[in-house]
Short mmCIF file of C-alpha atoms in Angstrom, two decimals:
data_model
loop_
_atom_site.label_atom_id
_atom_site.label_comp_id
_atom_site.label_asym_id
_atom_site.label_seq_id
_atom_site.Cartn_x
_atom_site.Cartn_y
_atom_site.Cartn_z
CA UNK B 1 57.98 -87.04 -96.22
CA UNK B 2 57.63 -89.32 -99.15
CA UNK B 3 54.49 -88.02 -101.02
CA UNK B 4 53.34 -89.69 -104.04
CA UNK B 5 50.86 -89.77 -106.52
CA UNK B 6 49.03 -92.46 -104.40
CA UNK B 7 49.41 -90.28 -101.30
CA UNK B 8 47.96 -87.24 -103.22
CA UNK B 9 44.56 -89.25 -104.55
CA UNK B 10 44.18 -91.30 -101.39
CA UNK B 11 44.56 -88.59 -98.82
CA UNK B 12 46.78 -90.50 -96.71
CA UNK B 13 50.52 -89.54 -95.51
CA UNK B 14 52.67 -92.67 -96.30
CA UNK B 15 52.75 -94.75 -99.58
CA UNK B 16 51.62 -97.90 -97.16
CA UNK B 17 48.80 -100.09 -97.47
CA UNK B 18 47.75 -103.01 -95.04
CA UNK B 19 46.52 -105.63 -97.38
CA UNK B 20 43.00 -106.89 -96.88
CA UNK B 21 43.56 -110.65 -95.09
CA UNK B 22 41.00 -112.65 -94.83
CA UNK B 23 40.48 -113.29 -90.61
CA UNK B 24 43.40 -110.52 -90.10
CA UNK B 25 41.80 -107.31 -91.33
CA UNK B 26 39.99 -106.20 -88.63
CA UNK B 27 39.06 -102.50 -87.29
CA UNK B 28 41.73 -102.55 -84.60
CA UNK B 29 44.69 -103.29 -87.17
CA UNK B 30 42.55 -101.12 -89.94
CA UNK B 31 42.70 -97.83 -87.70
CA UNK B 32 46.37 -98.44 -86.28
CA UNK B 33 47.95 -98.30 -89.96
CA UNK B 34 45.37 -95.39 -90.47
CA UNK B 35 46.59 -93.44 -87.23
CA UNK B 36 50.20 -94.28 -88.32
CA UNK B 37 49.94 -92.56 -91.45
CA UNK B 38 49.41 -95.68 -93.88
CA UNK B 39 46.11 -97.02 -95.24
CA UNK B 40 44.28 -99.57 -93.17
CA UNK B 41 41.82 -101.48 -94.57
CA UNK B 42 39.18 -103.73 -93.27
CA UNK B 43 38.27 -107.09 -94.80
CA UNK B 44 34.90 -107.56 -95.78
CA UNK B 45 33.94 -111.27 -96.39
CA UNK B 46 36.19 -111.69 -92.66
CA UNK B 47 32.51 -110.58 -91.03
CA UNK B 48 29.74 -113.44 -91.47
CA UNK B 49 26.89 -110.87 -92.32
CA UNK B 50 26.70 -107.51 -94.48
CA UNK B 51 25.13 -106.74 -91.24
CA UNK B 52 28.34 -107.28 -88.98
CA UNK B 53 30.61 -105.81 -91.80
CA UNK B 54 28.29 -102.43 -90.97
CA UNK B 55 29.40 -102.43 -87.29
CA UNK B 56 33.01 -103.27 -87.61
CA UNK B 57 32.93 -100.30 -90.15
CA UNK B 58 31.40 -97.97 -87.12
CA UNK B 59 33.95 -99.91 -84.77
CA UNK B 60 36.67 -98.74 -86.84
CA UNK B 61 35.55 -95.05 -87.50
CA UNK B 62 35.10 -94.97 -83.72
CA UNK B 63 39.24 -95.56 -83.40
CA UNK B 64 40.49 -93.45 -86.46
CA UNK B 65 39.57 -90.00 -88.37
CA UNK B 66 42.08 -91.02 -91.09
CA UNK B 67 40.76 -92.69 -94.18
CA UNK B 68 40.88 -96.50 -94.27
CA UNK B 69 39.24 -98.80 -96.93
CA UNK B 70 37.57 -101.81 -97.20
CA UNK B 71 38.54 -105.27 -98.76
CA UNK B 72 35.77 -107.14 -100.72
CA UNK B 73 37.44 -110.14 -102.47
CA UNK B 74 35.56 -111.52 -105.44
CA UNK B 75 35.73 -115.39 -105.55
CA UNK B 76 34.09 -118.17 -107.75
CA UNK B 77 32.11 -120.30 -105.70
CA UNK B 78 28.56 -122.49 -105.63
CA UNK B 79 27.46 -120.69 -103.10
CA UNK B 80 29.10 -117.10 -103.53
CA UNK B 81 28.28 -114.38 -100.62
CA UNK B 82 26.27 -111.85 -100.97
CA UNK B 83 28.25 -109.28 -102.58
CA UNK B 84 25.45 -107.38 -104.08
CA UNK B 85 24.88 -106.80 -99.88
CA UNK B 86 28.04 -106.15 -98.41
CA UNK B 87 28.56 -103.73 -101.82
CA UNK B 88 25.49 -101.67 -100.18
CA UNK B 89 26.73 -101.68 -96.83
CA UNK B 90 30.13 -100.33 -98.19
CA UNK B 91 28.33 -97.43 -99.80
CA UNK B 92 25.75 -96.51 -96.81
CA UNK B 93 28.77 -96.62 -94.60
CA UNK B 94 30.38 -93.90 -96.32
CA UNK B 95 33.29 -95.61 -96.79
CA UNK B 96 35.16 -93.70 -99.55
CA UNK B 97 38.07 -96.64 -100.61
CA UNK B 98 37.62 -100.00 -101.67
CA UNK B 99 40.53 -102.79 -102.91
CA UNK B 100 38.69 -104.99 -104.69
CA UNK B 101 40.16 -108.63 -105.48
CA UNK B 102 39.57 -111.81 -107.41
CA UNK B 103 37.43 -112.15 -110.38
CA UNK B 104 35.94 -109.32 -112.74
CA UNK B 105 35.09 -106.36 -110.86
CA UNK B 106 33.19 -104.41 -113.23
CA UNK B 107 29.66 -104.57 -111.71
CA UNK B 108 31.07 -103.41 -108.27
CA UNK B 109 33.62 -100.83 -109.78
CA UNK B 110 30.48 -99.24 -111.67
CA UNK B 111 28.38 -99.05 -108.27
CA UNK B 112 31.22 -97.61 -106.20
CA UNK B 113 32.05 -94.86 -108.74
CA UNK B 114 28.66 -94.02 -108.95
CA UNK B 115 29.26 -92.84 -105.20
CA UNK B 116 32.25 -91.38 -105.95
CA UNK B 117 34.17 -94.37 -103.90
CA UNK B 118 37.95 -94.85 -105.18
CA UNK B 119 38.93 -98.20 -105.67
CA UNK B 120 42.45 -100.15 -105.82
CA UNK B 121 42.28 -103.62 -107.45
CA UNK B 122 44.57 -106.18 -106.95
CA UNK B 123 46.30 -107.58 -109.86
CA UNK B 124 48.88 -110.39 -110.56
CA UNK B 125 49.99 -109.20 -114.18
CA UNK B 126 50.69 -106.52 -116.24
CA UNK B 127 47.56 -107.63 -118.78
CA UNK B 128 44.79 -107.43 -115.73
CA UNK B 129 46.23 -104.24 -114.51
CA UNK B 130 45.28 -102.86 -117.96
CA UNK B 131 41.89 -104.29 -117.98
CA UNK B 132 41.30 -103.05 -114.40
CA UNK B 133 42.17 -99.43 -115.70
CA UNK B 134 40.04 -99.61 -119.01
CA UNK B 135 37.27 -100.27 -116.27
CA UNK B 136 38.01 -97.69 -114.57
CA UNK B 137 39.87 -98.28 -111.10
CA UNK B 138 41.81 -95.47 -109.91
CA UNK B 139 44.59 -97.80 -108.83
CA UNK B 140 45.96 -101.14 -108.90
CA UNK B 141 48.02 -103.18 -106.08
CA UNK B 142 50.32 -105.28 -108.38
CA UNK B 143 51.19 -108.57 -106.78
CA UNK B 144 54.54 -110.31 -107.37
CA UNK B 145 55.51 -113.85 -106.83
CA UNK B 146 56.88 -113.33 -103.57
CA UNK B 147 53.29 -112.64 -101.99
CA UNK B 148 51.13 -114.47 -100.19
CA UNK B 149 47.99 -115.86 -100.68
CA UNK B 150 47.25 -116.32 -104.89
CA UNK B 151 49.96 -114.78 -106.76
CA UNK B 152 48.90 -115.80 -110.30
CA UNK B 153 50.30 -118.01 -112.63
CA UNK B 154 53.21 -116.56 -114.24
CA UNK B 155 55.69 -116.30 -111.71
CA UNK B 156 56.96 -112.77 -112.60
CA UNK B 157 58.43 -111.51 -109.49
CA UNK B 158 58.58 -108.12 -108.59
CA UNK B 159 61.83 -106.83 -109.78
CA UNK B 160 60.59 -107.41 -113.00
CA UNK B 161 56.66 -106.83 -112.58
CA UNK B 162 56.82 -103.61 -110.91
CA UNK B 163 58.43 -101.50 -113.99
CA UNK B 164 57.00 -103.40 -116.15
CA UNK B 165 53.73 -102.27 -114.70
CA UNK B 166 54.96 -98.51 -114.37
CA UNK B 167 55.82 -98.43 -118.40
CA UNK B 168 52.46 -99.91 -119.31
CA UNK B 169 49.67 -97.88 -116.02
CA UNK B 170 48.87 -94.56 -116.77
CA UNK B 171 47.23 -94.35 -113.28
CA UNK B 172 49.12 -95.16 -110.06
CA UNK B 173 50.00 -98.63 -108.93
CA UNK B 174 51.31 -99.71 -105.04
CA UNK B 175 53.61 -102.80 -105.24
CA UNK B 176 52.65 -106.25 -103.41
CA UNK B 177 54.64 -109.36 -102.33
CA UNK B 178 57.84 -108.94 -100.70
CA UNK B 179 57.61 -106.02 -98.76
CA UNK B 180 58.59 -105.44 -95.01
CA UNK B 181 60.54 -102.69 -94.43
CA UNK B 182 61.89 -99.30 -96.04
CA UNK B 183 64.34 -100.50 -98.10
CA UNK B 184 61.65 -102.14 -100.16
CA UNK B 185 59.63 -98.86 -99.89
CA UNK B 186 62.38 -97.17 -101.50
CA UNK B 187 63.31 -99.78 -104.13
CA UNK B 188 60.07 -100.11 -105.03
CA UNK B 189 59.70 -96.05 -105.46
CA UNK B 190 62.75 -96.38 -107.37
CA UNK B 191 61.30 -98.83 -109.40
CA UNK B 192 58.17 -96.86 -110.83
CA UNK B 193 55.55 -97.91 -108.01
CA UNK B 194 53.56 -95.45 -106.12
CA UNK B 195 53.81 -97.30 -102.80
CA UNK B 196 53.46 -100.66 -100.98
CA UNK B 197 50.40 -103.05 -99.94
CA UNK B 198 51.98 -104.97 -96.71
CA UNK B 199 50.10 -108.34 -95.69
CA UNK B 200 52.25 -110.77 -93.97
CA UNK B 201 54.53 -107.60 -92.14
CA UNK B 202 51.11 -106.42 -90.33
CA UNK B 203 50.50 -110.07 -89.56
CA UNK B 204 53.12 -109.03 -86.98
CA UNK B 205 52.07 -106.10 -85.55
CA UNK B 206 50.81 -105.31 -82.25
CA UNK B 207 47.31 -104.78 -83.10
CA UNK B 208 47.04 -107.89 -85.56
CA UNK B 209 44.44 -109.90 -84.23
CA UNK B 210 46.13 -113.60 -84.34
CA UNK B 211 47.77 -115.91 -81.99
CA UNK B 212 50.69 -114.74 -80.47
CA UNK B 213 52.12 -118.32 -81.61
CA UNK B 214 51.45 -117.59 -85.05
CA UNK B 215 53.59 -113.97 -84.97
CA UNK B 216 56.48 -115.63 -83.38
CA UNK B 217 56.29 -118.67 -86.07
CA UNK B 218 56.35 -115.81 -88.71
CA UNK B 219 59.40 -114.08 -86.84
CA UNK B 220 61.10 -117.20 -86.52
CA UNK B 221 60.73 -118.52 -90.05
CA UNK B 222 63.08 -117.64 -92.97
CA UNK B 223 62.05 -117.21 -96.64
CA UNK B 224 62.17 -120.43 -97.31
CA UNK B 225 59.29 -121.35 -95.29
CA UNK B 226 56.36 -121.38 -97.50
CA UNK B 227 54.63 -123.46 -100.09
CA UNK B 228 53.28 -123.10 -103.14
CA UNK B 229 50.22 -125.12 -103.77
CA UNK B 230 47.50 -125.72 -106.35
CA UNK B 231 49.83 -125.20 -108.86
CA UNK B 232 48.47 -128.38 -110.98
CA UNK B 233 45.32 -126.71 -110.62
CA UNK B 234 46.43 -123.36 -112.08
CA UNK B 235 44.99 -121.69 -108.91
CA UNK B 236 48.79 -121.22 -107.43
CA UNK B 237 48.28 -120.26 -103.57
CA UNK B 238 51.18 -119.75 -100.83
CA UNK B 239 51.03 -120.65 -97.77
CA UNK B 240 53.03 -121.74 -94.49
CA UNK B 241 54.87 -124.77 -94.72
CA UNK B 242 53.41 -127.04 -92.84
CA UNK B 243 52.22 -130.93 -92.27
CA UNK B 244 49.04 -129.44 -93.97
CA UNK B 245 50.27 -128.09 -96.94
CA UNK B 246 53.02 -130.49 -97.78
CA UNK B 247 50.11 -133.21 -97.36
CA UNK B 248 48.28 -131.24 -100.36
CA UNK B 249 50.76 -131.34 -102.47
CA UNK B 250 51.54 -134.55 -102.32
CA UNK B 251 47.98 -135.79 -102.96
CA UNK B 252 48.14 -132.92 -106.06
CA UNK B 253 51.07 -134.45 -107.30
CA UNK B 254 50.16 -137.86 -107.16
CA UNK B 255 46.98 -137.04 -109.33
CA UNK B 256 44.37 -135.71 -106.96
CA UNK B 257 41.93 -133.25 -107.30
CA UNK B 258 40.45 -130.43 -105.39
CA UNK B 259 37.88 -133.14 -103.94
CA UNK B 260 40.62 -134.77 -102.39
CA UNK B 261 42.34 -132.04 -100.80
CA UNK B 262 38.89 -129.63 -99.91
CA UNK B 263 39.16 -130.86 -96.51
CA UNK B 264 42.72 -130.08 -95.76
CA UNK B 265 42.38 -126.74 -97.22
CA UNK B 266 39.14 -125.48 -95.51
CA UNK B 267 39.23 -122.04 -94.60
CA UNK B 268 37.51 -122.80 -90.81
CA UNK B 269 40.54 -124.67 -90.68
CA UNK B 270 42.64 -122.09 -91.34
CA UNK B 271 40.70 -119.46 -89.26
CA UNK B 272 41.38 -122.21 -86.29
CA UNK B 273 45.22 -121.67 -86.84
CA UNK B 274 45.27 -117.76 -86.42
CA UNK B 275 42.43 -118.03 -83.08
CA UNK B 276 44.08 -120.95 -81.47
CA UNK B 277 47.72 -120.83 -82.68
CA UNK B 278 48.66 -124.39 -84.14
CA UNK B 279 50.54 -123.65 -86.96
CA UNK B 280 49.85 -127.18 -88.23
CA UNK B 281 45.84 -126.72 -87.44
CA UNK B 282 45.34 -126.34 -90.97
CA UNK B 283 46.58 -124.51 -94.25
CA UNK B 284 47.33 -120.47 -93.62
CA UNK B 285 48.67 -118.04 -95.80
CA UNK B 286 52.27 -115.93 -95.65
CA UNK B 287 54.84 -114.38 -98.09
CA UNK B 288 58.57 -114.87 -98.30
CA UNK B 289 58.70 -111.36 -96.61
CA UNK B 290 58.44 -113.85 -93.35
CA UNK B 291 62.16 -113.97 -93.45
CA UNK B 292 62.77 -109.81 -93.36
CA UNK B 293 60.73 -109.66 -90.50
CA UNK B 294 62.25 -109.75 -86.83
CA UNK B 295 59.75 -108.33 -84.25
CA UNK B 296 56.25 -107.67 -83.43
CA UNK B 297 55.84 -103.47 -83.02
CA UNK B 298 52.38 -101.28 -82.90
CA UNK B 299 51.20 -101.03 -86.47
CA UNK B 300 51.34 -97.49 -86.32
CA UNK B 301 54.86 -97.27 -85.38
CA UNK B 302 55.77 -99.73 -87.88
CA UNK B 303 54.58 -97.49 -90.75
CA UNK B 304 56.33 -94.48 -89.53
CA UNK B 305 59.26 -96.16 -89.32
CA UNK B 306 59.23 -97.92 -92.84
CA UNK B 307 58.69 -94.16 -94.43
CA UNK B 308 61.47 -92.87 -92.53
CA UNK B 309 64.12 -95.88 -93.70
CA UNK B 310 62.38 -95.18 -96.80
CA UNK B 311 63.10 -91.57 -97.38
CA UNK B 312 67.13 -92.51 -95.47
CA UNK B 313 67.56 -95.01 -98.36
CA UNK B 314 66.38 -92.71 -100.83
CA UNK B 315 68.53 -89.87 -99.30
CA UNK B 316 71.72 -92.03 -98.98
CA UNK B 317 71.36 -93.17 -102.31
CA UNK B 318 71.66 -89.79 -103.58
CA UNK B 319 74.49 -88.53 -101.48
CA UNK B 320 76.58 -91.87 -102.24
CA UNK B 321 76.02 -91.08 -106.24
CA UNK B 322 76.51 -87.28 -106.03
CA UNK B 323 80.05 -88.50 -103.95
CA UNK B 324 80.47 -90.69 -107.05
CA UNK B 325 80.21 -88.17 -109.98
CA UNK B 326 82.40 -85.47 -107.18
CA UNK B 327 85.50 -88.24 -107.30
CA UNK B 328 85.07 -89.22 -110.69
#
């Protein structure tokens, strides 16, 4: 088995984290990684009340004993959810991980540690990961260019991010963007990483509660098929390449503003794609890992499977350079 640092702290069995997707991360997909051995985790802000995040919390306790987590992403808005309230529910739950995402975490960090809550924050750079340890997190999820969603600005992809992050973190760090399988497990233990946040791989799973349509689009597609947009905006975001997002980007490019595009890009919208499955319903998110990705397993089987090519990799690595030194 490949145990890790992350393993050890986080009391799970495989260095493999289901990312927290907003309209994906629900207590069915949560507890399957969980039973598998990974780290499911629940998004928060995906349940309309602090009240309904409480029961899909109990719903997902009912279907694992393993630890899972819970996603609450941080976002700048006029009218911002309650976080102060789902923060609570989080903590009377008895929920005992948290990845936290988005803006400064601080207030939330300091509440959760007071309840002796580990948390993971996302980060897209070297410089926040540091902040987000001087705060006190007890792990990061380093994103790379390659992932979905908002990968920052600086377009540092992982082969580069990942040690960069190792020689700079004194506590451990998973790697993010990219990742479907166990020969990116094992690269990215080779590379100084502590383990792997999945998003768009569980997208295909089983368990993951979206439109068939929309896990055979991701099957189908190839890494080319996503686009970057926002990027005049400095608020980079990728997405599926669609009608949707190619419209925003023209409109972006042509001098536009967020007014102009807030329609296109409204998250109902979005939810509408992954309920209904229109691909072209309205703008969704997905990482170049689309084109690694070539069925639709249970979620549990899919982590076992990724630790075992893993630890083969690793293993086969080893014997082909120990046959390298014998000959030479």
């Amino acid at each position: 088995m490949l145990r890790t640092r992350f393993t050890e702290e986080f009391g799970i069995e495989h260095p493999i984290v289901q990312g927290g997707m907003m309209w994906v991360g629900r207590a069915e997909l949560a507890a399957a990684v969980s039973n598998g051995g990974g780290l499911g985790i629940i998004t928060a802000l995906t349940q309309p009340t602090p009240e309904d995040l409480a029961a899909e919390i109990e719903r997902c306790r009912a279907l694992t004993d393993k630890p899972f987590g819970v996603n609450l992403t941080l976002t700048l808005s006029i009218n911002p959810p309650p976080y102060a309230e789902y923060r609570q529910v989080i903590i009377d739950s008895g929920v005992k991980i948290v990845e936290t995402a988005g803006s400064d975490p601080t207030v939330h960090v300091e509440h959760f540690k007071e309840h002796d809550i580990k948390v993971i924050h996302k980060c897209t750079s070297v410089r926040h990961a540091l902040k987000a340890q001087r705060i006190g997190v007890d792990a990061v999820s380093i994103d790379g260019f390659e992932a979905a969603g908002h990968p920052g600005e600086d377009d540092v992809p992982g082969l580069v991010l990942i040690p960069a992050s190792a020689d700079a973190l004194d506590i451990p760090f998973i790697a993010s963007g990219g990742f479907a399988d166990g020969r990116g497990l094992a690269a990215a233990l080779t590379l100084g990483a502590a383990g792997i946040n999945m998003g768009t791989r569980f997208m295909c799973t089983v368990e993951s509660p979206i439109h068939e349509n929309i896990k055979q689009q991701i099957v189908g597609a190839s890494e080319l098929d996503t686009q970057l947009i926002f990027r005049q905006l400095r608020n980079t975001m990728r997405a599926a390449k669609n009608s949707v997002s190619e419209e925003v980007v023209d409109i972006l490019n042509k001098g536009g503003r967020f007014k102009d595009v807030k329609d296109l890009v409204a998250g109902t919208r979005g939810r509408k794609v992954y309920e209904n499955g229109d691909p072209e319903a309205g703008i969704w998110t997905v990482g170049v890992a689309q084109g690694l990705i070539r069925d639709i397993p249970p979620a549990g089987e899919l982590v076992r499977r990724i630790a075992w090519d893993a630890e083969e990799n690793l293993l086969s690595l080893t014997r082909n350079i120990t046959d390298s030194v014998s000959v030479s």
